Amino acid sequence: MHGLSAKKALVGGATCNIAGFVSGYTGNGAKTVLPREALVKIDFRLVPKMDPKKQVLRLKKHLKLKGYGDVLIKIFHGESAARTNPSDPFVSKVIDAADQSFGKSVLNVSNAGTGPMHSFVNALNAPCISIGSTYMFSRIHSPNEFARVDLLKKTTKCICLIMEKFGKD
C-alpha cells in the first residue's frame, strides 16, 4: 500500500502488534546454542465484524501451515470492535459539545485501542463515541505517562454538555 490507502489502513484497519519478544541466551558472554523456546506477546486490533475467537483460530491455522503447530497460545482476553456511523445524529451532538468545550475538535473514526464499544453499539443498539482527553505528547501507556488537568476539566465539561443536549431530547 502507498499514500492515502496506507494511511487509512494504519488508522482504521486491523493490526497485529508485537509487544515483546524474548528468546535465547541473554546473559554475559557468548553462547552458540539454539534456543529451546521463545516467548512472543502480541495483540490484534480488530475492526467491526471481526470475531476475536475466529481470529485466534486463524492465527493457529496460520502457524500450523507454516510448521509451527506446536506453538502454545495463551489468550488473556478478546473484545469485538464496533464503530458508530459518523452520520449518526449523536455524533453531531458530540462534535458540538467538543467544539464548545475544547474550542475545536477532530472527528477520528478509529483508534488503535480497545473499549466496551461493541456492547453499546451491537448489544444495546446505542451509539458510542470516545472523547479523547489526553495531550498528544503525554506518553500514553509508558511508565511516565501523564494527564493534563486542563484537558481533564475540558473533557468533563464536554461530557456534561452531551448529557444536557440529550436531556433536552
mmCIF file of C-alpha atoms in Angstrom:
data_model
loop_
_atom_site.group_PDB
_atom_site.id
_atom_site.type_symbol
_atom_site.label_atom_id
_atom_site.label_comp_id
_atom_site.label_asym_id
_atom_site.label_seq_id
_atom_site.Cartn_x
_atom_site.Cartn_y
_atom_site.Cartn_z
ATOM 1 C CA MET A 1 0.000 0.000 0.000
ATOM 2 C CA HIS A 2 1.017 3.562 -0.610
ATOM 3 C CA GLY A 3 -0.250 7.074 0.075
ATOM 4 C CA LEU A 4 -3.748 7.594 1.384
ATOM 5 C CA SER A 5 -4.701 3.899 1.317
ATOM 6 C CA ALA A 6 -1.726 3.101 3.592
ATOM 7 C CA LYS A 7 -2.690 5.914 5.990
ATOM 8 C CA LYS A 8 -6.318 4.706 6.109
ATOM 9 C CA ALA A 9 -5.187 1.156 6.838
ATOM 10 C CA LEU A 10 -2.872 2.386 9.592
ATOM 11 C CA VAL A 11 -5.559 4.307 11.486
ATOM 12 C CA GLY A 12 -8.626 2.246 10.640
ATOM 13 C CA GLY A 13 -7.570 -1.266 9.699
ATOM 14 C CA ALA A 14 -6.911 -4.419 11.653
ATOM 15 C CA THR A 15 -3.397 -4.829 13.015
ATOM 16 C CA CYS A 16 -1.176 -7.423 14.653
ATOM 17 C CA ASN A 17 1.227 -5.743 17.060
ATOM 18 C CA ILE A 18 4.316 -7.352 18.583
ATOM 19 C CA ALA A 19 4.506 -6.097 22.164
ATOM 20 C CA GLY A 20 7.583 -8.083 23.133
ATOM 21 C CA PHE A 21 9.875 -10.937 22.108
ATOM 22 C CA VAL A 22 12.278 -12.944 24.295
ATOM 23 C CA SER A 23 14.427 -15.865 23.219
ATOM 24 C CA GLY A 24 17.864 -17.330 23.501
ATOM 25 C CA TYR A 25 20.712 -16.655 25.847
ATOM 26 C CA THR A 26 20.762 -13.067 27.136
ATOM 27 C CA GLY A 27 23.416 -13.287 29.867
ATOM 28 C CA ASN A 28 27.075 -12.269 29.803
ATOM 29 C CA GLY A 29 29.438 -13.943 27.399
ATOM 30 C CA ALA A 30 28.776 -15.887 24.217
ATOM 31 C CA LYS A 31 26.591 -18.939 23.697
ATOM 32 C CA THR A 32 26.256 -20.556 20.312
ATOM 33 C CA VAL A 33 23.430 -22.964 21.139
ATOM 34 C CA LEU A 34 20.000 -22.638 19.586
ATOM 35 C CA PRO A 35 17.286 -21.516 21.978
ATOM 36 C CA ARG A 36 14.840 -24.149 23.188
ATOM 37 C CA GLU A 37 11.926 -21.748 23.383
ATOM 38 C CA ALA A 38 10.760 -18.245 22.565
ATOM 39 C CA LEU A 39 8.054 -16.044 24.004
ATOM 40 C CA VAL A 40 6.195 -13.514 21.901
ATOM 41 C CA LYS A 41 3.457 -11.266 23.209
ATOM 42 C CA ILE A 42 1.142 -9.934 20.512
ATOM 43 C CA ASP A 43 -2.165 -8.179 20.312
ATOM 44 C CA PHE A 44 -4.595 -7.614 17.500
ATOM 45 C CA ARG A 45 -6.609 -4.502 16.808
ATOM 46 C CA LEU A 46 -9.841 -5.793 15.367
ATOM 47 C CA VAL A 47 -12.272 -3.890 13.184
ATOM 48 C CA PRO A 48 -16.058 -4.289 13.099
ATOM 49 C CA LYS A 49 -17.327 -7.731 12.056
ATOM 50 C CA MET A 50 -14.121 -9.455 13.209
ATOM 51 C CA ASP A 51 -14.733 -12.048 15.930
ATOM 52 C CA PRO A 52 -11.860 -12.378 18.450
ATOM 53 C CA LYS A 53 -12.353 -16.152 18.763
ATOM 54 C CA LYS A 54 -12.281 -16.571 14.983
ATOM 55 C CA GLN A 55 -9.058 -14.531 14.815
ATOM 56 C CA VAL A 56 -7.397 -16.885 17.305
ATOM 57 C CA LEU A 57 -8.420 -19.855 15.141
ATOM 58 C CA ARG A 58 -6.991 -18.075 12.092
ATOM 59 C CA LEU A 59 -3.714 -17.459 13.942
ATOM 60 C CA LYS A 60 -3.468 -21.132 14.976
ATOM 61 C CA LYS A 61 -4.219 -22.258 11.406
ATOM 62 C CA HIS A 62 -1.588 -19.885 10.007
ATOM 63 C CA LEU A 63 1.062 -21.086 12.466
ATOM 64 C CA LYS A 64 0.274 -24.732 11.712
ATOM 65 C CA LEU A 65 0.506 -24.138 7.939
ATOM 66 C CA LYS A 66 3.936 -22.555 8.475
ATOM 67 C CA GLY A 67 5.156 -25.546 10.502
ATOM 68 C CA TYR A 68 4.520 -24.175 13.981
ATOM 69 C CA GLY A 69 1.575 -26.319 15.067
ATOM 70 C CA ASP A 70 3.242 -26.943 18.431
ATOM 71 C CA VAL A 71 3.106 -23.284 19.467
ATOM 72 C CA LEU A 72 1.207 -22.753 22.712
ATOM 73 C CA ILE A 73 -1.165 -19.772 22.596
ATOM 74 C CA LYS A 74 -2.456 -18.227 25.812
ATOM 75 C CA ILE A 75 -5.400 -15.856 25.434
ATOM 76 C CA PHE A 76 -5.732 -13.086 28.005
ATOM 77 C CA HIS A 77 -8.933 -11.519 26.665
ATOM 78 C CA GLY A 78 -10.692 -10.574 23.462
ATOM 79 C CA GLU A 79 -13.016 -7.712 22.622
ATOM 80 C CA SER A 80 -15.018 -7.299 19.443
ATOM 81 C CA ALA A 81 -14.845 -3.947 17.709
ATOM 82 C CA ALA A 82 -17.628 -1.543 16.789
ATOM 83 C CA ARG A 83 -17.948 1.874 15.228
ATOM 84 C CA THR A 84 -20.714 4.415 15.341
ATOM 85 C CA ASN A 85 -21.612 5.775 11.919
ATOM 86 C CA PRO A 86 -20.241 9.354 11.633
ATOM 87 C CA SER A 87 -23.601 10.462 10.162
ATOM 88 C CA ASP A 88 -25.483 9.337 13.299
ATOM 89 C CA PRO A 89 -27.212 12.370 14.935
ATOM 90 C CA PHE A 90 -25.417 11.545 18.190
ATOM 91 C CA VAL A 91 -22.082 12.294 16.516
ATOM 92 C CA SER A 92 -23.053 15.858 15.606
ATOM 93 C CA LYS A 93 -24.146 16.495 19.213
ATOM 94 C CA VAL A 94 -20.807 15.209 20.482
ATOM 95 C CA ILE A 95 -18.932 17.364 17.943
ATOM 96 C CA ASP A 96 -20.910 20.448 19.056
ATOM 97 C CA ALA A 97 -20.145 19.702 22.705
ATOM 98 C CA ALA A 98 -16.455 19.066 21.946
ATOM 99 C CA ASP A 99 -16.163 22.300 19.940
ATOM 100 C CA GLN A 100 -17.770 24.205 22.830
ATOM 101 C CA SER A 101 -15.532 22.602 25.426
ATOM 102 C CA PHE A 102 -12.182 22.369 23.615
ATOM 103 C CA GLY A 103 -12.541 25.248 21.131
ATOM 104 C CA LYS A 104 -12.294 22.858 18.184
ATOM 105 C CA SER A 105 -12.470 19.111 17.691
ATOM 106 C CA VAL A 106 -11.267 16.404 15.353
ATOM 107 C CA LEU A 107 -13.519 13.501 14.365
ATOM 108 C CA ASN A 108 -11.459 10.321 14.341
ATOM 109 C CA VAL A 109 -13.355 7.188 13.271
ATOM 110 C CA SER A 110 -10.848 4.705 14.659
ATOM 111 C CA ASN A 111 -8.000 4.413 17.094
ATOM 112 C CA ALA A 112 -5.678 1.591 17.995
ATOM 113 C CA GLY A 113 -7.357 0.833 21.267
ATOM 114 C CA THR A 114 -9.960 -1.361 22.871
ATOM 115 C CA GLY A 115 -13.003 -0.396 24.833
ATOM 116 C CA PRO A 116 -16.532 -1.598 25.535
ATOM 117 C CA MET A 117 -17.999 -0.053 22.378
ATOM 118 C CA HIS A 118 -19.186 -3.383 20.942
ATOM 119 C CA SER A 119 -21.534 -3.899 23.901
ATOM 120 C CA PHE A 120 -23.096 -0.467 23.443
ATOM 121 C CA VAL A 121 -23.314 -0.431 19.642
ATOM 122 C CA ASN A 122 -24.254 -4.049 18.959
ATOM 123 C CA ALA A 123 -25.925 -5.347 22.118
ATOM 124 C CA LEU A 124 -27.696 -2.156 23.221
ATOM 125 C CA ASN A 125 -28.052 -0.631 19.734
ATOM 126 C CA ALA A 126 -26.770 2.661 21.125
ATOM 127 C CA PRO A 127 -24.194 4.976 19.529
ATOM 128 C CA CYS A 128 -20.871 5.113 21.335
ATOM 129 C CA ILE A 129 -18.004 7.578 20.986
ATOM 130 C CA SER A 130 -14.741 8.012 22.860
ATOM 131 C CA ILE A 131 -13.819 11.538 23.822
ATOM 132 C CA GLY A 132 -10.082 11.993 23.956
ATOM 133 C CA SER A 133 -8.714 13.798 26.958
ATOM 134 C CA THR A 134 -5.007 13.223 26.530
ATOM 135 C CA TYR A 135 -2.286 15.558 25.419
ATOM 136 C CA MET A 136 -0.660 14.242 22.251
ATOM 137 C CA PHE A 137 2.757 14.131 23.938
ATOM 138 C CA SER A 138 1.545 12.548 27.202
ATOM 139 C CA ARG A 139 3.475 9.311 26.609
ATOM 140 C CA ILE A 140 0.356 7.122 26.697
ATOM 141 C CA HIS A 141 0.934 3.662 28.229
ATOM 142 C CA SER A 142 4.544 4.403 29.140
ATOM 143 C CA PRO A 143 5.952 4.346 32.698
ATOM 144 C CA ASN A 144 5.990 8.158 32.714
ATOM 145 C CA GLU A 145 2.545 8.745 31.198
ATOM 146 C CA PHE A 146 0.806 11.879 32.401
ATOM 147 C CA ALA A 147 -2.508 13.695 32.058
ATOM 148 C CA ARG A 148 -3.062 17.425 31.879
ATOM 149 C CA VAL A 149 -5.607 18.699 34.404
ATOM 150 C CA ASP A 150 -6.868 21.396 31.993
ATOM 151 C CA LEU A 151 -7.749 18.728 29.408
ATOM 152 C CA LEU A 152 -9.459 16.539 32.010
ATOM 153 C CA LYS A 153 -11.584 19.548 33.026
ATOM 154 C CA LYS A 154 -12.487 20.253 29.380
ATOM 155 C CA THR A 155 -13.408 16.583 28.873
ATOM 156 C CA THR A 156 -15.642 16.688 31.944
ATOM 157 C CA LYS A 157 -17.309 19.837 30.586
ATOM 158 C CA CYS A 158 -17.774 18.109 27.212
ATOM 159 C CA ILE A 159 -19.478 15.093 28.810
ATOM 160 C CA CYS A 160 -21.769 17.406 30.808
ATOM 161 C CA LEU A 161 -22.715 19.285 27.617
ATOM 162 C CA ILE A 162 -23.536 15.988 25.872
ATOM 163 C CA MET A 163 -25.763 14.941 28.772
ATOM 164 C CA GLU A 164 -27.500 18.341 28.671
ATOM 165 C CA LYS A 165 -28.143 18.020 24.921
ATOM 166 C CA PHE A 166 -29.705 14.573 25.400
ATOM 167 C CA GLY A 167 -31.706 15.762 28.399
ATOM 168 C CA LYS A 168 -33.487 18.178 26.031
ATOM 169 C CA ASP A 169 -34.493 15.400 23.569
#
